Amino acid sequence: MLHVLTLALAALSATACPDGPEHTHEHARRAPPSVPLAPPSRPLVWGDVNIIHTTDSHGWLLGHQKTSFPEPNYSGDFGDFASFVAHMKEIALEKDVDLLLVDSGDLHDGTGLTDGFNPGGVDAHDANKFFDQLPYDVLAIGNHELYVYANTLDMHQNFAPKFPGRYLSSNVNITIAGPDGSPVSVPVGSRSAKFKTRKGRKVTSLGVLFDFTGNDRNTTVQKVEDMVKEQWFAEAIKEEPDFFLLVGHMPVARDNWPTVFSAVRAVHATTPILILGGHTHIRDCLQFDGRSMALESGRYMETVGFLSVDLDHRGSNKNLTINRRYLDPNRVTYEFHTHRQNSSFDTALGKEITKGLNGLASQFDLSFLFGMAPQDYTLSRDPITSNNSLLALFSEQVLPTALAINNTRADIPNIIIVNSGELRFDVYSGPFTKNDQLTASPFDDAFLYIPEIPLSVASAVLPALNGEGANEKRGLEVVEKRAAERYARGDVDERYRRWLAEMDARAGPERRAAQNLTLGYVTKDGCPGVGDDTVHTPLPFFDSPDFVSSVPPALSNDTAIDLVFINFIEDQLLDVLNGLQSTKKYTSADVLSYTPVLADAVFGLFAQAKWN
């Protein structure tokens, strides 16, 4: 029988001010009501070397604050996490073992704490100040640190120096002005790191980014296959450490970790290799051989990874005892594993970080109230044909409403097309705030259009983008090529959705209905044993297309309309449009700005218009 503990969940507390009910100053506080949470299923397995792992946090430092499951599973904030790390450090001292803290990148783009900055600010600059208060041993750069040059420069000038020699960007450079004023390309952080643990173990670390192509100008990402051929790489791995700690923003499966692993193994055939990956937002684990493990620890502070290994003597070729665990980041989890009670759990630093995060939320006015969402809207737990589908709401109601506001072209019929990956998170019933707007759609992408496209042609663009009718080999190859291009530019939506689909298919609705468990992640990976720390029933999953659109206007096929789209898909859309007709060869010169409204503002405009 599953025992249940309770957690005081962060509840939205809004106080109206004289400006009116739409303006509030309190963000979110820990307060009743209490929500029952399942505790971990078993204690952690400690080893000689232990690692706490975070990745793809994307600004979720205040935890998940909504009451609909699975959100309460992830309700611990970064102050709680800081207290957890401090207590785990104490346990490591008592056990006389090593405990390292590692992050695999993507600190930008995801919540109001990163994206809600005031004019003149830099994304995540303020939020990252809380990250650098924790004793991270190694951190790696992510692709979201590279979309905007100002963000990359901020990481180079302000964040990396907080972790001297430990913020790694093995294959990522930034171009800056050199001492003589001429441009020079330098690593954003450091290429590699060599250090000793508290117990004196020698460690060699790298910080690798996947083959990302969506980086801004004056930043450079070297292909992984080329990085391992560099002289600095050979010199970095030449000396044998007690273990290699390979950290990077790259998924442990279906990417280039085998390239890095094999390059190290070619020099050190039996040295333990521990890989901490990220990027695809899933829980995953692989072992490339018996003396290694590769762990990926989810997204959005929905997972804290834990890896432990018992080392043996150098030269041994026996399989190592390595364990991994995926923790739900909440106070019930943290208190269970640190043997603490609520009254003794918080550290001074933890409380200070929580206070500071709430202060930043107030500074950014993240509780600004746009309206009241009438229900939950989900990205994948409801079919796209359902009234609960966030994608349907976004494409059929939010965009047509928001983009028509103060738009001189509002009376001209249109079709609006966006990629599904433009949305990042569910919308929950109740107060819809500035923070909710930015968690649902954090990207400041622009809306473009091509005028005077015949409705018959414009209506065929969406099916073509989604590969409908591509039954022949050539058609399928084009669809796969476009998917690969989106992945290279940083879109992980397809892989994350596939993981959710596999999870749902393993359980089935009958099993889900029969189990008295809360919704959450149920992981099947490539490592021995059970990885999930807390037992859940899997989230329902319904697939959705890669692209969605507004409802086409009910007009004759020859009617000239505006074809509106998000700038992220411009190249693909032009390619498809030119394949559907031969009247004109469309290029970027035919593309115009549709509205000054950006993607990260449309939900707020819609909520103000429709949810009040």
XYZ file of C-alpha atoms in Angstrom:
612
model
C 0.000 0.000 0.000
C 1.424 3.309 -1.002
C 1.924 5.597 1.958
C 1.073 9.216 1.420
C 2.751 12.259 2.872
C 1.587 15.802 2.456
C 3.223 18.835 1.049
C 2.319 22.444 1.602
C 2.016 23.423 -2.037
C 2.897 26.817 -3.359
C -0.425 28.553 -3.910
C -0.986 31.687 -5.883
C -1.677 34.602 -3.598
C -2.773 37.756 -5.369
C -3.674 40.999 -3.665
C -5.578 43.574 -5.667
C -4.223 47.098 -5.700
C -5.869 50.411 -6.592
C -4.938 49.882 -10.245
C -7.709 47.319 -10.485
C -8.067 43.525 -10.245
C -5.779 42.864 -13.192
C -2.668 44.049 -11.350
C -1.125 42.117 -8.470
C 2.179 42.250 -6.675
C 2.458 38.961 -4.787
C 3.810 36.082 -6.849
C 3.542 32.713 -5.096
C 3.965 31.535 -1.531
C 4.043 28.212 0.205
C 0.659 27.930 1.864
C -2.248 25.547 2.343
C -3.998 23.666 0.911
C -1.848 20.604 1.429
C -1.633 18.167 -1.474
C -0.895 14.487 -0.806
C 2.363 13.347 -2.357
C 3.803 9.860 -2.564
C 7.197 9.452 -0.888
C 10.159 7.740 -2.590
C 9.891 3.981 -2.877
C 13.307 3.218 -1.361
C 16.503 4.846 -0.069
C 19.239 5.943 -2.434
C 22.157 3.596 -3.093
C 25.367 5.440 -2.267
C 28.750 4.547 -3.762
C 32.349 5.721 -3.624
C 31.467 8.529 -6.039
C 27.970 10.040 -6.108
C 26.551 12.700 -8.416
C 23.495 14.931 -8.153
C 22.488 15.993 -11.652
C 20.331 18.792 -13.042
C 19.708 19.687 -16.665
C 17.370 21.751 -18.860
C 16.083 23.748 -15.898
C 14.926 26.572 -18.222
C 14.220 28.948 -15.363
C 11.906 26.701 -13.317
C 13.634 27.743 -10.095
C 10.412 28.486 -8.199
C 9.190 24.961 -8.791
C 5.845 23.944 -10.245
C 3.104 25.756 -8.392
C -0.171 24.475 -9.843
C -2.390 21.989 -7.995
C -3.333 19.747 -10.953
C -1.191 16.617 -11.093
C 1.532 15.947 -12.008
C 2.604 19.507 -11.080
C 2.792 18.959 -7.275
C 5.399 16.223 -7.883
C 7.801 18.976 -8.943
C 6.848 21.672 -6.443
C 10.223 22.060 -4.745
C 11.887 25.371 -5.487
C 15.596 26.046 -5.907
C 15.889 27.034 -2.258
C 14.571 23.587 -1.306
C 17.069 22.072 -3.727
C 19.899 24.066 -2.135
C 18.905 22.728 1.292
C 18.758 19.203 -0.152
C 22.258 19.518 -1.602
C 23.628 20.835 1.708
C 22.167 17.902 3.659
C 23.387 15.417 1.050
C 26.870 16.896 1.420
C 26.636 16.233 5.156
C 25.610 12.622 4.521
C 28.534 12.211 2.107
C 30.899 13.420 4.834
C 29.400 10.961 7.312
C 29.789 8.126 4.813
C 33.251 9.413 3.832
C 32.430 9.328 0.111
C 32.529 11.839 -2.726
C 29.459 13.796 -3.786
C 29.560 15.984 -6.898
C 26.974 18.430 -8.250
C 26.679 18.667 -12.053
C 24.513 20.588 -14.545
C 24.164 19.904 -18.272
C 22.926 23.266 -19.527
C 19.898 25.190 -20.842
C 19.420 27.756 -18.096
C 17.587 30.158 -20.448
C 14.084 30.354 -21.924
C 11.225 28.857 -19.977
C 9.651 30.912 -17.193
C 9.176 34.492 -16.124
C 12.267 34.298 -13.926
C 14.402 34.055 -17.064
C 12.245 35.645 -19.760
C 10.306 38.240 -17.773
C 13.208 40.647 -17.430
C 12.622 44.374 -17.669
C 13.575 46.383 -20.793
C 17.321 46.610 -21.190
C 17.906 43.382 -19.281
C 19.369 40.075 -20.432
C 17.524 36.761 -20.374
C 18.362 34.671 -17.262
C 21.004 37.134 -16.019
C 19.219 37.621 -12.694
C 17.969 34.041 -12.313
C 21.465 32.669 -12.877
C 22.673 34.491 -9.759
C 20.827 31.855 -7.722
C 22.465 29.041 -9.678
C 25.918 30.316 -8.826
C 25.132 30.151 -5.088
C 25.188 26.344 -5.230
C 28.456 24.362 -5.115
C 28.373 23.023 -8.671
C 31.503 21.076 -9.552
C 31.000 21.032 -13.327
C 28.509 22.765 -15.623
C 28.097 22.584 -19.406
C 26.665 25.033 -21.912
C 23.298 24.373 -23.594
C 21.891 25.435 -26.941
C 19.512 27.910 -25.287
C 22.545 29.855 -24.145
C 23.293 30.506 -27.840
C 20.155 31.726 -29.584
C 20.892 35.351 -28.652
C 24.438 36.732 -28.676
C 23.766 38.960 -25.650
C 22.890 35.858 -23.601
C 26.067 34.069 -24.675
C 28.158 37.125 -23.877
C 26.534 37.331 -20.447
C 27.442 33.694 -19.783
C 31.019 34.356 -20.899
C 31.518 37.566 -18.952
C 29.399 37.033 -15.837
C 28.400 33.392 -15.322
C 31.500 31.409 -16.294
C 33.772 33.443 -13.953
C 31.588 32.350 -11.010
C 32.771 28.779 -11.679
C 36.452 29.273 -12.603
C 37.522 26.533 -14.992
C 34.373 24.507 -14.307
C 31.841 26.020 -16.730
C 32.650 23.994 -19.833
C 32.072 24.670 -23.522
C 34.382 22.197 -25.202
C 33.082 22.824 -28.729
C 31.437 26.244 -28.348
C 33.142 29.599 -28.970
C 32.111 33.232 -28.836
C 33.643 36.042 -30.887
C 34.640 39.052 -28.802
C 36.976 41.994 -29.136
C 40.566 41.032 -28.409
C 43.129 43.135 -26.517
C 43.920 45.078 -29.691
C 40.253 45.552 -30.563
C 40.203 43.014 -33.375
C 37.682 40.122 -33.206
C 38.861 36.897 -31.601
C 37.035 33.586 -31.134
C 37.382 32.119 -27.630
C 35.593 29.399 -25.628
C 32.482 30.659 -23.850
C 33.727 28.872 -20.749
C 36.603 26.379 -20.582
C 37.447 23.527 -22.945
C 38.015 20.967 -20.203
C 38.637 20.644 -16.490
C 40.930 18.578 -14.324
C 40.402 18.503 -10.577
C 40.488 16.328 -7.496
C 37.469 15.335 -5.440
C 37.324 15.758 -1.671
C 38.620 12.192 -1.379
C 41.535 12.967 -3.693
C 40.256 11.209 -6.791
C 41.496 12.659 -10.098
C 38.777 13.730 -12.523
C 38.937 14.849 -16.164
C 35.814 16.601 -17.475
C 34.520 17.847 -20.810
C 31.431 19.945 -21.594
C 30.043 18.994 -25.011
C 27.147 20.448 -27.017
C 25.346 18.448 -29.713
C 25.729 19.548 -33.352
C 23.576 22.650 -32.923
C 22.957 24.880 -35.951
C 20.588 27.510 -34.548
C 23.216 29.610 -32.761
C 23.384 33.368 -33.195
C 26.016 35.213 -35.206
C 29.434 35.536 -33.574
C 29.035 32.217 -31.817
C 30.470 28.972 -33.130
C 29.537 25.334 -32.513
C 32.084 22.794 -33.703
C 30.800 19.396 -34.768
C 31.463 16.724 -32.166
C 33.229 14.481 -34.692
C 35.677 17.310 -35.400
C 36.132 18.245 -31.737
C 37.542 14.815 -30.843
C 40.251 15.276 -33.504
C 41.576 18.484 -31.955
C 45.024 18.581 -30.362
C 43.643 20.116 -27.174
C 41.257 17.150 -26.872
C 44.093 14.639 -27.171
C 46.073 16.519 -24.542
C 43.073 16.794 -22.222
C 42.441 13.043 -22.146
C 46.090 11.889 -22.355
C 46.664 11.498 -18.631
C 44.570 8.786 -16.992
C 42.308 10.063 -14.185
C 40.462 7.946 -11.655
C 37.375 8.542 -13.770
C 36.199 10.665 -16.675
C 33.217 12.932 -16.018
C 31.806 13.781 -19.441
C 29.132 16.434 -19.107
C 27.218 17.864 -22.009
C 24.024 19.135 -23.526
C 23.511 16.099 -25.695
C 21.050 13.198 -25.256
C 22.543 9.923 -24.120
C 20.769 8.074 -26.975
C 20.653 8.769 -30.725
C 23.359 11.397 -30.787
C 27.143 11.736 -30.605
C 28.080 10.538 -27.122
C 29.435 7.290 -28.666
C 31.859 9.446 -30.673
C 33.238 11.069 -27.521
C 33.139 7.811 -25.575
C 35.022 5.895 -28.278
C 37.684 8.617 -28.525
C 38.337 8.307 -24.792
C 38.174 4.514 -24.832
C 40.770 4.408 -27.638
C 43.257 5.878 -25.146
C 41.946 4.476 -21.850
C 40.362 1.071 -22.369
C 39.124 0.486 -18.802
C 39.008 3.854 -17.028
C 35.497 4.491 -15.613
C 33.484 6.962 -17.704
C 30.455 8.739 -16.261
C 28.341 10.726 -18.740
C 25.761 13.329 -17.709
C 23.681 14.383 -20.714
C 20.615 16.455 -21.485
C 18.650 18.330 -24.157
C 15.737 16.020 -25.102
C 13.908 16.579 -21.774
C 13.534 12.875 -20.996
C 14.682 10.501 -18.286
C 17.125 8.103 -19.890
C 20.110 5.912 -19.104
C 22.520 3.801 -21.163
C 25.693 1.835 -20.531
C 28.175 1.829 -23.402
C 30.168 -0.837 -21.555
C 30.374 -2.354 -18.087
C 32.618 0.413 -16.767
C 30.465 3.373 -17.769
C 27.025 4.894 -17.414
C 25.281 7.718 -19.284
C 22.430 9.503 -17.491
C 19.937 12.106 -18.725
C 17.759 13.773 -16.100
C 14.638 15.249 -17.661
C 13.657 18.920 -17.808
C 12.140 21.950 -16.055
C 13.247 20.846 -12.555
C 10.853 17.907 -12.915
C 13.749 15.536 -12.308
C 16.882 15.536 -10.189
C 19.218 12.757 -11.255
C 21.351 10.714 -8.859
C 24.206 8.457 -9.990
C 26.534 6.400 -7.811
C 29.467 4.153 -8.588
C 31.779 1.899 -6.595
C 35.263 2.210 -8.076
C 37.891 -0.515 -8.140
C 41.628 -0.440 -8.849
C 43.156 0.964 -12.004
C 43.595 -1.564 -14.770
C 40.631 -3.655 -13.707
C 38.326 -4.717 -16.497
C 35.484 -5.978 -14.308
C 32.038 -4.471 -14.547
C 31.495 -1.673 -12.071
C 28.544 -1.419 -9.708
C 26.728 1.707 -10.913
C 23.276 2.893 -9.885
C 21.006 5.685 -11.071
C 17.799 7.241 -9.783
C 15.328 9.845 -11.073
C 14.023 11.941 -8.190
C 10.806 13.988 -8.163
C 11.989 17.407 -6.911
C 9.692 18.146 -3.977
C 10.128 18.517 -0.236
C 8.737 15.045 0.480
C 11.484 13.545 -1.707
C 14.174 15.808 -0.295
C 13.231 15.204 3.342
C 12.974 11.432 2.819
C 16.480 11.108 1.389
C 18.113 13.476 3.880
C 16.314 11.997 6.919
C 14.926 15.403 7.818
C 11.552 16.675 8.892
C 9.868 19.808 7.639
C 10.955 21.731 10.731
C 14.643 20.855 10.329
C 14.996 20.748 6.554
C 15.488 24.373 5.497
C 19.006 25.764 5.583
C 19.796 29.458 5.861
C 20.991 29.505 2.243
C 17.908 27.629 1.071
C 15.569 30.103 2.727
C 17.571 33.028 1.363
C 17.357 31.645 -2.187
C 13.600 31.108 -1.911
C 13.202 34.646 -0.606
C 15.380 36.001 -3.397
C 13.476 34.121 -6.094
C 10.158 35.489 -4.853
C 11.729 38.928 -4.760
C 12.828 38.565 -8.386
C 9.334 37.398 -9.333
C 7.942 40.528 -7.703
C 10.536 42.721 -9.431
C 9.510 41.257 -12.799
C 5.797 41.602 -11.883
C 5.215 37.931 -12.704
C 1.869 37.898 -10.866
C 0.373 40.445 -13.243
C -3.072 38.977 -13.872
C -4.277 38.778 -17.481
C -7.431 36.798 -16.731
C -8.825 33.562 -15.303
C -8.291 30.410 -17.339
C -11.598 28.502 -17.243
C -10.020 25.022 -17.291
C -6.807 23.053 -17.770
C -5.409 22.978 -21.308
C -2.738 20.372 -22.054
C -0.217 19.873 -24.822
C -0.395 16.086 -25.007
C -2.712 14.656 -22.347
C -5.796 15.427 -24.450
C -6.393 14.855 -28.180
C -5.979 17.885 -30.424
C -9.674 17.592 -31.314
C -10.600 18.044 -27.647
C -11.704 21.278 -25.998
C -8.872 20.646 -23.521
C -6.138 20.785 -26.191
C -3.740 23.695 -25.727
C -2.550 23.413 -29.330
C -6.110 23.736 -30.602
C -6.776 26.689 -28.314
C -3.538 28.348 -29.441
C -3.965 27.921 -33.174
C -7.729 28.332 -33.485
C -8.452 31.011 -30.868
C -5.377 32.602 -29.280
C -3.489 33.518 -32.453
C -6.485 34.803 -34.494
C -7.553 36.952 -31.538
C -4.161 38.315 -30.475
C -2.733 38.974 -33.941
C -5.816 40.929 -35.010
C -5.433 43.513 -32.249
C -4.478 46.918 -33.697
C -3.554 45.219 -36.979
C -4.368 47.069 -40.213
C -4.590 43.696 -42.014
C -7.089 42.209 -39.565
C -9.914 42.402 -42.139
C -7.955 40.452 -44.741
C -8.648 36.684 -44.522
C -5.687 34.615 -43.418
C -4.326 31.276 -42.352
C -1.844 31.309 -39.452
C 0.668 28.437 -39.219
C 3.052 27.677 -36.349
C 5.181 24.748 -35.274
C 3.815 22.854 -32.275
C 7.156 23.311 -30.511
C 6.335 27.007 -30.140
C 4.347 25.951 -27.060
C 6.393 24.682 -24.142
C 3.998 23.975 -21.303
C 0.397 23.373 -20.249
C -1.991 26.087 -19.076
C -3.907 25.383 -15.864
C -7.245 26.665 -14.637
C -7.340 29.720 -12.423
C -5.292 32.920 -12.483
C -3.425 33.340 -15.768
C -0.428 35.524 -14.985
C 2.586 36.960 -16.725
C 4.555 33.942 -15.510
C 1.974 31.531 -16.971
C 2.169 33.368 -20.279
C 5.943 32.922 -20.411
C 5.923 29.266 -19.350
C 3.384 28.436 -22.055
C 5.180 30.365 -24.794
C 8.564 31.842 -23.789
C 9.988 32.545 -27.236
C 10.044 36.073 -28.625
C 9.535 34.816 -32.180
C 8.007 37.137 -34.778
C 5.005 36.632 -37.032
C 5.561 37.059 -40.773
C 3.272 36.830 -43.776
C 3.138 36.524 -47.547
C 0.209 38.381 -49.098
C -2.129 37.371 -51.906
C -1.729 33.616 -51.717
C -4.702 31.737 -53.262
C -6.694 29.986 -50.557
C -6.353 26.661 -52.383
C -2.560 26.909 -52.153
C -2.436 28.318 -48.621
C -4.735 25.523 -47.383
C -2.347 22.908 -48.749
C 0.705 24.254 -46.894
C -0.161 22.770 -43.471
C -0.746 19.196 -44.737
C 2.468 19.401 -46.741
C 4.469 20.591 -43.711
C 3.071 17.706 -41.684
C 3.993 15.228 -44.404
C 0.450 14.124 -45.131
C 0.275 12.204 -48.360
C 4.041 11.621 -48.333
C 3.702 7.894 -48.923
C 6.422 7.570 -51.504
C 10.002 7.140 -50.424
C 11.008 10.581 -51.669
C 8.221 12.228 -49.649
C 9.198 10.410 -46.484
C 12.823 11.374 -46.990
C 11.825 15.046 -47.205
C 9.799 14.791 -43.985
C 12.691 13.106 -42.169
C 15.127 15.699 -43.480
C 12.955 18.521 -42.172
C 12.671 16.804 -38.794
C 16.460 16.474 -38.651
C 16.834 20.150 -39.510
C 14.439 21.146 -36.715
C 16.353 18.962 -34.259
C 19.659 20.532 -35.320
C 18.162 23.950 -34.622
C 17.189 22.807 -31.123
C 13.614 21.511 -31.441
C 13.246 18.527 -29.085
C 9.444 18.315 -29.190
C 9.363 15.261 -31.454
C 11.683 13.192 -29.259
C 9.977 14.231 -26.024
C 6.536 13.368 -27.454
C 7.803 10.000 -28.669
C 9.050 9.241 -25.149
C 5.658 10.130 -23.666
C 3.894 8.000 -26.301
C 6.049 4.968 -25.494
C 5.406 5.472 -21.782
C 1.658 5.643 -22.319
C 1.612 2.631 -24.648
C 3.395 0.434 -22.098
C 0.765 1.092 -19.464
C -2.474 1.315 -21.378
C -5.670 2.944 -20.113
C -6.828 -0.239 -18.359
C -3.751 -0.420 -16.112
C -3.920 3.301 -15.470
C -7.521 3.083 -14.330
C -6.763 0.125 -12.050
C -3.891 1.724 -10.155
C -4.412 4.057 -7.239
C -1.387 6.157 -8.101
C -0.772 9.790 -8.955
C 0.181 10.844 -12.469
C 3.886 11.148 -13.186
C 6.787 9.790 -15.170
C 7.174 6.004 -15.495
C 10.598 5.373 -16.987
C 11.950 2.437 -18.954
C 15.568 3.024 -19.910
C 18.590 1.012 -20.926
C 20.095 0.489 -17.459
C 19.438 -2.325 -14.973
C 16.710 -2.079 -12.368
C 14.088 0.583 -11.770
C 15.192 4.176 -12.208
C 12.199 6.127 -10.931
C 12.424 7.101 -7.280
C 8.663 7.482 -6.791
C 6.002 5.177 -8.231
C 3.445 6.810 -10.537
C 0.965 5.920 -13.219
C 2.013 7.348 -16.587
C 0.594 10.473 -18.140
C -2.009 9.916 -20.869
C -0.611 10.795 -24.269
C -2.235 11.840 -27.524
C -0.082 12.586 -30.523
C -0.249 15.898 -32.318
C 1.124 17.145 -35.641
C 4.401 19.022 -35.900
C 2.555 22.051 -37.270
C -0.881 23.506 -36.543
C -2.927 26.309 -38.077
C -5.937 28.524 -37.606
C -9.223 27.474 -39.176
C -9.119 28.308 -42.897
C -11.645 30.940 -43.988
C -14.825 29.662 -45.663
C -14.216 31.343 -48.998
C -13.722 30.291 -52.613
C -10.451 28.585 -53.481
C -9.256 31.444 -55.647
C -9.603 34.042 -52.870
C -6.286 35.807 -52.169
C -5.419 35.644 -48.468
C -2.515 36.363 -46.131
C -0.374 33.340 -45.291
C 0.866 34.121 -41.769
C 3.553 32.077 -39.994
C 6.124 32.138 -37.216
C 9.627 33.158 -38.291
C 11.142 29.919 -36.924
C 9.643 27.956 -39.846
C 10.275 30.455 -42.664
C 12.721 28.323 -44.656
C 10.573 25.187 -44.480
C 7.414 27.065 -45.354
C 8.983 28.722 -48.416
C 10.243 25.346 -49.574
C 6.770 23.825 -49.249
C 5.023 26.810 -50.828
C 7.260 26.633 -53.890
C 6.577 22.934 -54.192
C 2.813 23.448 -54.197
C 2.637 25.937 -57.066
C 4.710 27.109 -60.014
C 3.195 30.538 -60.590
C 5.932 32.259 -58.616
C 9.202 31.379 -56.903
C 8.818 32.790 -53.398
C 11.882 33.939 -51.481
C 12.566 35.781 -48.237
C 12.164 39.021 -50.194
C 8.430 38.245 -50.409
C 8.121 37.827 -46.642
C 6.840 40.771 -44.616
C 6.304 41.545 -40.923
C 2.686 40.867 -39.951
C 2.557 42.471 -36.513
C 4.895 43.836 -33.840
C 3.311 41.362 -31.389
C 5.718 38.538 -30.547
C 4.894 34.939 -29.684
C 5.607 35.386 -25.981
C 2.849 38.027 -25.721
C -0.092 36.439 -27.546
C -1.510 34.452 -24.625
C -1.680 37.537 -22.424
C -3.507 39.515 -25.093
C -5.957 36.661 -25.597
C -6.564 36.227 -21.860
C -7.255 39.928 -21.420
C -9.752 39.809 -24.276
C -11.470 36.481 -23.553
C -10.807 35.385 -19.964
C -12.119 38.420 -18.102
